Coordinates of C-alpha atoms in Angstrom, one line a residue:
X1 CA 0.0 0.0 0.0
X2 CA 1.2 3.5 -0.7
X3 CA -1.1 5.6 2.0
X4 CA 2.3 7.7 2.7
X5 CA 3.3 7.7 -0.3
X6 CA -0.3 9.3 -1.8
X7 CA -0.3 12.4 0.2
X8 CA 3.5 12.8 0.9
X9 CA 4.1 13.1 -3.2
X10 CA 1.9 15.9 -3.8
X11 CA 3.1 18.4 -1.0
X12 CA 7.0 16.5 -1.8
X13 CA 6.4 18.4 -5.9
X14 CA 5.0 21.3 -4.3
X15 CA 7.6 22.7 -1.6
X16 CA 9.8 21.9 -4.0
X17 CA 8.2 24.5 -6.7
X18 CA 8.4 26.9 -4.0
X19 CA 11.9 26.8 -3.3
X20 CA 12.3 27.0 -6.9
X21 CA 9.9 30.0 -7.0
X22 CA 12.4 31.5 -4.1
X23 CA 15.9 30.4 -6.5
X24 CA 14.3 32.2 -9.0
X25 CA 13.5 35.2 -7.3
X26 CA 16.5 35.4 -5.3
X27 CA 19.0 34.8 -8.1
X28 CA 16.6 35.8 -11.7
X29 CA 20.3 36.3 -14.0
X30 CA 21.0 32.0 -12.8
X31 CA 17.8 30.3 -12.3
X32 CA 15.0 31.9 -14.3
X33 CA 14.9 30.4 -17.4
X34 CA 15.2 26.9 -15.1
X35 CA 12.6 24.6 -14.7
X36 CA 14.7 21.8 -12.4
X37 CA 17.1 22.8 -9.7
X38 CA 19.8 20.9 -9.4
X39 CA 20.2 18.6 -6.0
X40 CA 22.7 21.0 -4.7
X41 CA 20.5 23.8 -5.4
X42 CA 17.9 22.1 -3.9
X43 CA 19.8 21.9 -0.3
X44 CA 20.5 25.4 -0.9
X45 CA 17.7 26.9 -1.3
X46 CA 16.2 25.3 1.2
X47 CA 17.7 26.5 4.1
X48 CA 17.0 29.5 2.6
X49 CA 13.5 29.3 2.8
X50 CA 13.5 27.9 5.6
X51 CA 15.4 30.9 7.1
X52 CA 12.7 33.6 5.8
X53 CA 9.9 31.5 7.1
X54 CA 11.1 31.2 10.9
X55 CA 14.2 33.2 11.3
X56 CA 14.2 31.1 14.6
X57 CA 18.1 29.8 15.7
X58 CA 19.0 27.1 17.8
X59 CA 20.9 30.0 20.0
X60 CA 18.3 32.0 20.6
X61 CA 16.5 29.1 21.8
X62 CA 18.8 27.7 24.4
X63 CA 18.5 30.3 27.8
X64 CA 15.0 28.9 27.9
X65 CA 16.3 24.7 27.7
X66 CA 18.3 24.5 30.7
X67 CA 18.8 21.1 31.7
X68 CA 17.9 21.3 35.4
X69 CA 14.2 22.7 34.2
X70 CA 14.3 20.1 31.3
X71 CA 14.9 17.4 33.9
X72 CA 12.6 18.5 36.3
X73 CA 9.1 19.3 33.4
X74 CA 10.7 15.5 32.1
X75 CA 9.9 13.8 35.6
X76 CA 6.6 15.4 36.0
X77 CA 5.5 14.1 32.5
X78 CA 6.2 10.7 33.4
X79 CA 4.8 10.8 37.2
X80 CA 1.9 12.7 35.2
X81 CA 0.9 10.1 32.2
X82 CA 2.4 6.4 33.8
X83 CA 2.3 7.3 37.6
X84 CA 6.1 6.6 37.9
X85 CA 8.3 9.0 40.4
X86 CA 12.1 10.4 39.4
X87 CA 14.2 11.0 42.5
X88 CA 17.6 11.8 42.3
X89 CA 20.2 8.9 43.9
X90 CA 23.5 11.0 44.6
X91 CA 25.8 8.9 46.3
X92 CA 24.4 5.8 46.5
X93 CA 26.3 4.4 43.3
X94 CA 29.5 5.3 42.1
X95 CA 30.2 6.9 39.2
X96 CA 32.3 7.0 36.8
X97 CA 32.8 10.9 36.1
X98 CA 31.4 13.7 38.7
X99 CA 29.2 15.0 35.3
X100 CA 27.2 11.7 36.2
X101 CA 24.0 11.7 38.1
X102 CA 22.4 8.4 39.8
X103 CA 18.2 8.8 40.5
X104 CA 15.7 6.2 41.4
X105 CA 12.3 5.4 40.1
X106 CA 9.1 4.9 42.5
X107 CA 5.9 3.6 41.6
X108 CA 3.7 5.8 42.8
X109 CA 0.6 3.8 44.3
X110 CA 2.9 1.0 45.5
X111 CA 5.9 3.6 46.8
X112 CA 8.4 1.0 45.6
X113 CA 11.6 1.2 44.2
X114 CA 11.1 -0.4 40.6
X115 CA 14.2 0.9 38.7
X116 CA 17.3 3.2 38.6
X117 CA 19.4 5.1 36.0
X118 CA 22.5 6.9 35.6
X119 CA 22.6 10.3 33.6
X120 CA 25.5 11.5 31.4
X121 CA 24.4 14.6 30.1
X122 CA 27.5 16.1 29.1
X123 CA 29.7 16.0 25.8
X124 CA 33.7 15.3 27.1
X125 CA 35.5 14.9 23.6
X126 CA 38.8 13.6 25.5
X127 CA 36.9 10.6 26.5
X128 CA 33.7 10.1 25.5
X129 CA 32.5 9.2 21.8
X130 CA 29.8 11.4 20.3
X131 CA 25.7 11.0 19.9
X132 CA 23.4 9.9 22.2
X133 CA 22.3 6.6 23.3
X134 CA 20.5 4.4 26.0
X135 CA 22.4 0.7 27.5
X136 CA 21.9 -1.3 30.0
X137 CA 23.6 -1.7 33.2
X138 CA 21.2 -4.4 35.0
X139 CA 19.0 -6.2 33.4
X140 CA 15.3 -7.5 34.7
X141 CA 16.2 -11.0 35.6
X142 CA 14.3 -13.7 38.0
X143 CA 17.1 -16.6 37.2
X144 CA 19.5 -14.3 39.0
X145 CA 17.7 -12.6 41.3
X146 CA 17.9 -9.3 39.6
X147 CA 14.1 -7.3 40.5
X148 CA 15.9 -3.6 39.7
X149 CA 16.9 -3.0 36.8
X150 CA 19.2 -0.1 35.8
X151 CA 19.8 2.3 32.8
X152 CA 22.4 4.1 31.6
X153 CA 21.3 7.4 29.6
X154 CA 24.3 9.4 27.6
X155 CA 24.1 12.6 26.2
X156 CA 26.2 15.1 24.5
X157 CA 24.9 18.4 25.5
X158 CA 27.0 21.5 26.3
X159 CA 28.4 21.4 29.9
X160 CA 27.7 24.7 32.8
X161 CA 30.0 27.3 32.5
X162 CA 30.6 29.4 35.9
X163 CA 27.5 30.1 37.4
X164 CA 25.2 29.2 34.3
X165 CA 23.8 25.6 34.0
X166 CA 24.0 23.6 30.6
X167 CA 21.5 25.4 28.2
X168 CA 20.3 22.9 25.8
X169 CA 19.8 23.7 21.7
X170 CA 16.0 22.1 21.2
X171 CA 17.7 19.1 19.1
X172 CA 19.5 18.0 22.4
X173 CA 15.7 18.4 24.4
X174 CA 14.3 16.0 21.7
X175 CA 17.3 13.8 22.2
X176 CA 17.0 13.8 26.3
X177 CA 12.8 12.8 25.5
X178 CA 14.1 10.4 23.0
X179 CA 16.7 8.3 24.8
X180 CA 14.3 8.2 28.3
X181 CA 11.8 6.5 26.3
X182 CA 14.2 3.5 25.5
X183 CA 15.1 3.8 29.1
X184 CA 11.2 3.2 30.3
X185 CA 10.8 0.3 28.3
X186 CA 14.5 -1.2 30.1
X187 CA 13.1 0.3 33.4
X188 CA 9.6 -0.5 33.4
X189 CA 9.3 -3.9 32.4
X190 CA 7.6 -6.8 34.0
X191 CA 8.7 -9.4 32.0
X192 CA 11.3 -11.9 34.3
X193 CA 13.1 -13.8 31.9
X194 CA 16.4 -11.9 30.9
X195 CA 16.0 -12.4 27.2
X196 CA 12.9 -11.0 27.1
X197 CA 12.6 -8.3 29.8
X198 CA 12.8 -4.7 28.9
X199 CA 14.3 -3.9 25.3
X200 CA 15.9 -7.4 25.0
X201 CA 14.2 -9.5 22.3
X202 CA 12.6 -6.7 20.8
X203 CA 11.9 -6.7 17.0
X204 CA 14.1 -4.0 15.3
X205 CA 11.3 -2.8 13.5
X206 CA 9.2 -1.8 16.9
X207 CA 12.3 -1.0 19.2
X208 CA 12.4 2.7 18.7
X209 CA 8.6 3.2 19.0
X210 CA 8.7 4.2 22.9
X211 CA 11.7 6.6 22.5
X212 CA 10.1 8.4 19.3
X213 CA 6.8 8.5 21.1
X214 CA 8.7 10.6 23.9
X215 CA 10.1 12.8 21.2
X216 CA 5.8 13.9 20.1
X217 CA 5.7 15.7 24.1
X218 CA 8.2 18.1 23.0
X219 CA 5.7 19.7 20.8
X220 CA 3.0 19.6 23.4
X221 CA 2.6 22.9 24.9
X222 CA 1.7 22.3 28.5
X223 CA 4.6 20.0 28.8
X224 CA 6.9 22.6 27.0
X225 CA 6.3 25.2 28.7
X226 CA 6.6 23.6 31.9
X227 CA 10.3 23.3 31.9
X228 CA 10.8 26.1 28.8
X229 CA 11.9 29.5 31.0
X230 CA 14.8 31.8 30.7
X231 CA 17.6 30.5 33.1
X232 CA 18.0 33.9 34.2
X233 CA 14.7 35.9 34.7
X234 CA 12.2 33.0 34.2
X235 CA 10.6 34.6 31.8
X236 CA 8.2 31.6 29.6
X237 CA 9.4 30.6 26.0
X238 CA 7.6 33.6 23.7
X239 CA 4.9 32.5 22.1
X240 CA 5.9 33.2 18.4
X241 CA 9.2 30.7 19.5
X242 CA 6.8 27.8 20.2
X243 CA 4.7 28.2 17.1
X244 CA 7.8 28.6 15.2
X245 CA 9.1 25.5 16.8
X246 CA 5.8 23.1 15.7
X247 CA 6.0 24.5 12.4
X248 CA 9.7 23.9 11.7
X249 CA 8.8 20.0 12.3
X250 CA 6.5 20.4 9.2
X251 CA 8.9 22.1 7.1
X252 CA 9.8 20.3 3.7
X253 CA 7.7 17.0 5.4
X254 CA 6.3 16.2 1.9
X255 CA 10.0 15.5 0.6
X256 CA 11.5 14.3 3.7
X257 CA 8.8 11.4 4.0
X258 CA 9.0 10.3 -0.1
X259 CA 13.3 10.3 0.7
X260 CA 12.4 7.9 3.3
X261 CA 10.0 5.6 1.6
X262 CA 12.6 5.6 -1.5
X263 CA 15.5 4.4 1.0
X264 CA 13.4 2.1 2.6
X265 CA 12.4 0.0 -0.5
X266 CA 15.2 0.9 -2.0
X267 CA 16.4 -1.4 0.6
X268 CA 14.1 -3.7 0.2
X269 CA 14.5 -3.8 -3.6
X270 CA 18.3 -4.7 -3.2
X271 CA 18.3 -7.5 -0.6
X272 CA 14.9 -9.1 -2.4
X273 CA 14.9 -9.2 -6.1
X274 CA 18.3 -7.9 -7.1
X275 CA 20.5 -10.0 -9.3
X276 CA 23.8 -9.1 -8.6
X277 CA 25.5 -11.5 -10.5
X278 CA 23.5 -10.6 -13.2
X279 CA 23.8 -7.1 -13.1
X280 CA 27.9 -7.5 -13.3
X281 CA 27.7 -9.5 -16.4
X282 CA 25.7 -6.8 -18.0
X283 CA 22.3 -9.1 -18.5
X284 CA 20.3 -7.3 -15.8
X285 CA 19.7 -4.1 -14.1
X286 CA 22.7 -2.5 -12.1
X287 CA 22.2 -1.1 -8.7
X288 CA 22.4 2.3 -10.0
X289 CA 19.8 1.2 -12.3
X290 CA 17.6 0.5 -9.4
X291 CA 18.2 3.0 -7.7
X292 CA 17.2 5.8 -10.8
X293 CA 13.8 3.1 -11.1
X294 CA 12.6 3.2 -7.8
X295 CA 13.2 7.1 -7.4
X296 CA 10.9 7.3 -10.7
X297 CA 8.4 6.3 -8.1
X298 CA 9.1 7.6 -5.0
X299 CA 10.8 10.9 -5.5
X300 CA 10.2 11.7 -9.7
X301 CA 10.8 15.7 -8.8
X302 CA 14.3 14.3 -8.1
X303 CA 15.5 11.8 -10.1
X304 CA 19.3 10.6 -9.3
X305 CA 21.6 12.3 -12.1
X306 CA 23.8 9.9 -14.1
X307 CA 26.8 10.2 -11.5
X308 CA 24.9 9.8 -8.8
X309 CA 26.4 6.9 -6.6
X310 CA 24.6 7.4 -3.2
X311 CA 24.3 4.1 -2.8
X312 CA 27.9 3.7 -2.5
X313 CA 27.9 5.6 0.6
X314 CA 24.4 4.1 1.9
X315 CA 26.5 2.5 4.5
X316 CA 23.0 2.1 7.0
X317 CA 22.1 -1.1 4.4
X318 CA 25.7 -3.0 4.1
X319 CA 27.6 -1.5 7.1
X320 CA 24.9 -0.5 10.0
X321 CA 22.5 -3.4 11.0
X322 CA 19.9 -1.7 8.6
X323 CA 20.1 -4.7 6.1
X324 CA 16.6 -4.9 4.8
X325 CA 15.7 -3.5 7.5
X326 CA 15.9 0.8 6.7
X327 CA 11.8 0.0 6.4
X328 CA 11.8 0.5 10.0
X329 CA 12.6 4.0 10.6
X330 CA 9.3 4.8 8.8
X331 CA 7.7 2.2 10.5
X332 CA 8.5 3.1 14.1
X333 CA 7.5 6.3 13.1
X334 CA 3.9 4.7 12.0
X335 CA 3.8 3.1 15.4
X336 CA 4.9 6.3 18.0
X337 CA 2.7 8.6 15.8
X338 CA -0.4 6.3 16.4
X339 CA 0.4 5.9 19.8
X340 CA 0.4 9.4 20.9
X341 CA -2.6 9.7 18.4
X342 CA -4.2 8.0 21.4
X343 CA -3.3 10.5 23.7
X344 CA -4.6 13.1 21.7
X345 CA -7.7 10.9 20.8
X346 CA -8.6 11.7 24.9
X347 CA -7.7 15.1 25.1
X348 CA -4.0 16.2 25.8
X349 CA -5.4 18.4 28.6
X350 CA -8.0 16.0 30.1
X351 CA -5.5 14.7 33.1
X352 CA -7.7 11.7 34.2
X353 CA -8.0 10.3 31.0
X354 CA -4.5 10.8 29.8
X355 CA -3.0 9.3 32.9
X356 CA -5.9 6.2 31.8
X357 CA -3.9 6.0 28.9
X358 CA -0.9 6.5 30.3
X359 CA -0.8 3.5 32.5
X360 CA -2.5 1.1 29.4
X361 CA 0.7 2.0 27.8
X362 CA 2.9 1.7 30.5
X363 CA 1.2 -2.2 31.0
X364 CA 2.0 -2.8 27.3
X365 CA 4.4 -1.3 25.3
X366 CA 6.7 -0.3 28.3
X367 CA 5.8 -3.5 30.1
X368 CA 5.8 -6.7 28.2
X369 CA 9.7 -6.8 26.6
X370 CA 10.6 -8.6 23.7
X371 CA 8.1 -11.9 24.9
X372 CA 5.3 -10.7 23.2
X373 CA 5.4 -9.9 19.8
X374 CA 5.2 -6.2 18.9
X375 CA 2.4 -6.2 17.0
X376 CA 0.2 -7.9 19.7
X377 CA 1.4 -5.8 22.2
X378 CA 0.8 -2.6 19.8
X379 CA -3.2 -4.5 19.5
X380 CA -3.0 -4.3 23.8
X381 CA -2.0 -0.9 24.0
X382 CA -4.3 0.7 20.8
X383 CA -7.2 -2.4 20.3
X384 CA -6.1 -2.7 16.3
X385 CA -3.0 -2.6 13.9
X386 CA -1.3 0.8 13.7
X387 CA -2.2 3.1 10.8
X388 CA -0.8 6.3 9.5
X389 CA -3.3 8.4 10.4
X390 CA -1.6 10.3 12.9
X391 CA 1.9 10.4 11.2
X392 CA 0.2 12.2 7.9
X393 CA -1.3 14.6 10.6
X394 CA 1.7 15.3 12.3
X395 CA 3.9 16.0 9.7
X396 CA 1.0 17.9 8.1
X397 CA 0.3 15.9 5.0
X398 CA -3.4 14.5 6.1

């Protein structure tokens, strides 16, 4: 089926005729006789537009994302929506740099200690590799005894300077959401076998659902601007920032979305029906040839130019785990999207019926590990298969 595809296409060809229109208009002696930008014009251009339209900088933003507020509106969403309690540990673990932090996680009903994490928010180039990412320390285990299990959450982020605490760029906010979702699902699991309990066992395909899902609450506004205040005078985020923020996410969504679905059967294309051997002997299609047929589907306002050899540098597909398997960045996008659509299905502001959801997801998608597959537990949390209803709304292609 091509749902995404259907919608995505149309908005994909006309962004792209406005940031032609702007090309034009910005450089009439180069580009107006020219009907097709070239791919490097295309990047170019871009930014451009996207410059005029929000004028917004990741600078600017940053005095209102300190990471002591962002911490502190993060723990009150998840006491909020799956009744769980952050308290920070200090001291009762070691650690292995004085950047780290230790907390604790309390159910709230029960009062019991269910889980801990350590925090690494800060980037320390002499030691530390870049990106972000979640692990495991402990593991869920009843063979050996093991009721707590622990997380380890690593950041990047700028470190305090003086007086003034880290002030995070809105990217890095999205990140800290992102990465505490994977840790829920390690954290919160009731399953007691090891090799099934938390994010062990869990399909590739549904893995990131819980830590994109996180990612939808930093577009939600109560939650925003609960931690979203200048550092320094406490003033709230400004308005015209906020709306700026939500429509940035939109921005170009049409041709971001048809890129994806190309890679992704592109993928798929290569590892299923391919004939490699074929292909070298000059009796069947190339992979370059591939590539130019499936972007005549998926992407026709860009087709790859003669030289094009992308795919020698697709590294996800032959080099990063994403063998036949790049289908699943969409996919866990599909499955977040519809999960949060449940959220909003309720009412984002109607508390008792949120935290009803809430905990429904925290008994499912959080809870069950990799012993259940994901589509079942998906059917638990939502009562049907996911659909991309709520994706095509979010990025503003419905």
């Amino acid at each position: 089926s091509d749902l995404i595809l259907e919608k995505a296409l149309p908005a994909a060809e006309k962004e792209l005729a406005e940031i032609t229109a702007l090309a034009k208009k910005m450089q009439p002696d180069v580009y107006e006789n020219v009907d097709k930008l070239m791919p490097w014009d295309t990047t170019y251009f871009s930014e451009r537009l996207k410059e005029q339209k929000f004028d917004l900088t990741e600078e600017e933003l940053r005095p209102y994302f300190a990471l002591p507020n962002v911490l502190d509106g993060l723990f009150a969403l998840v006491k909020r929506i799956f009744n769980i309690e952050v308290k920070a540990a200090d001291g009762e673990a070691e650690v292995w740099n004085s950047d780290v932090s230790f907390f604790n996680v309390y159910d709230v009903d029960s009062g019991k200690h269910i889980a801990s994490f350590y925090l690494d928010p800060y980037s320390r180039p002499e030691d530390k590799r870049g990106g972000a990412w979640m692990d495991v320390c402990i593991g869920k285990s009843e063979a050996v005894k093991r009721e707590i299990p622990v997380a380890y959450l690593t950041c990047n982020g700028s470190p305090p300077v003086g007086d003034t605490p880290s002030l995070m760029s809105f990217r890095e906010v999205e990140t800290l959401f992102h990465e505490f979702g994977h840790g829920l699902q390690h954290m919160l699991t009731t399953a007691t076998v090891g090799d099934v309990a938390g994010i062990n066992g869990v399909e590739w395909d549904a893995v990131e659902t819980p830590s994109q899902f996180m990612e939808n609450f930093c577009y939600d506004r109560p939650t925003v601007y609960g931690f979203a205040k200048h550092y320094e005078t406490g003033e709230p985020l400004p308005e015209e920032m906020f709306a700026k923020l939500c429509e940035q996410k939109t921005f170009n969504a049409g041709m971001m979305s048809c890129r994806q679905l190309l890679f992704g059967q592109l993928d798929m294309e290569l590892y299923s029906n391919f004939d490699a051997d074929a292909g070298e002997k000059g009796d069947g299609e190339s992979i370059f040839d591939v590539h130019r047929r499936m972007a005549k589907k998926y992407t026709p306002f860009s087709s790859p130019l003669d030289e094009d050899r992308f795919l020698c540098t697709f590294s996800h597909i032959f080099a990063g785990g994403y063998s036949a398997g790049y289908y699943s960045y969409k996919w866990a996008e599909v499955m977040s999207a519809d999960a949060f659509g449940a959220f909003e299905d309720v009412g984002l502001d109607n508390e008792e019926e949120v935290k009803k959801v809430g905990m429904k997801f925290r008994d499912t998608v959080l809870s069950l590990g990799g012993g259940v597959p994901p589509m079942e537990v998906f059917e638990q949390f939502r009562g049907r298969e996911p659909t991309p209803d709520a994706l095509l709304r979010h990025n503003g292609l419905a």
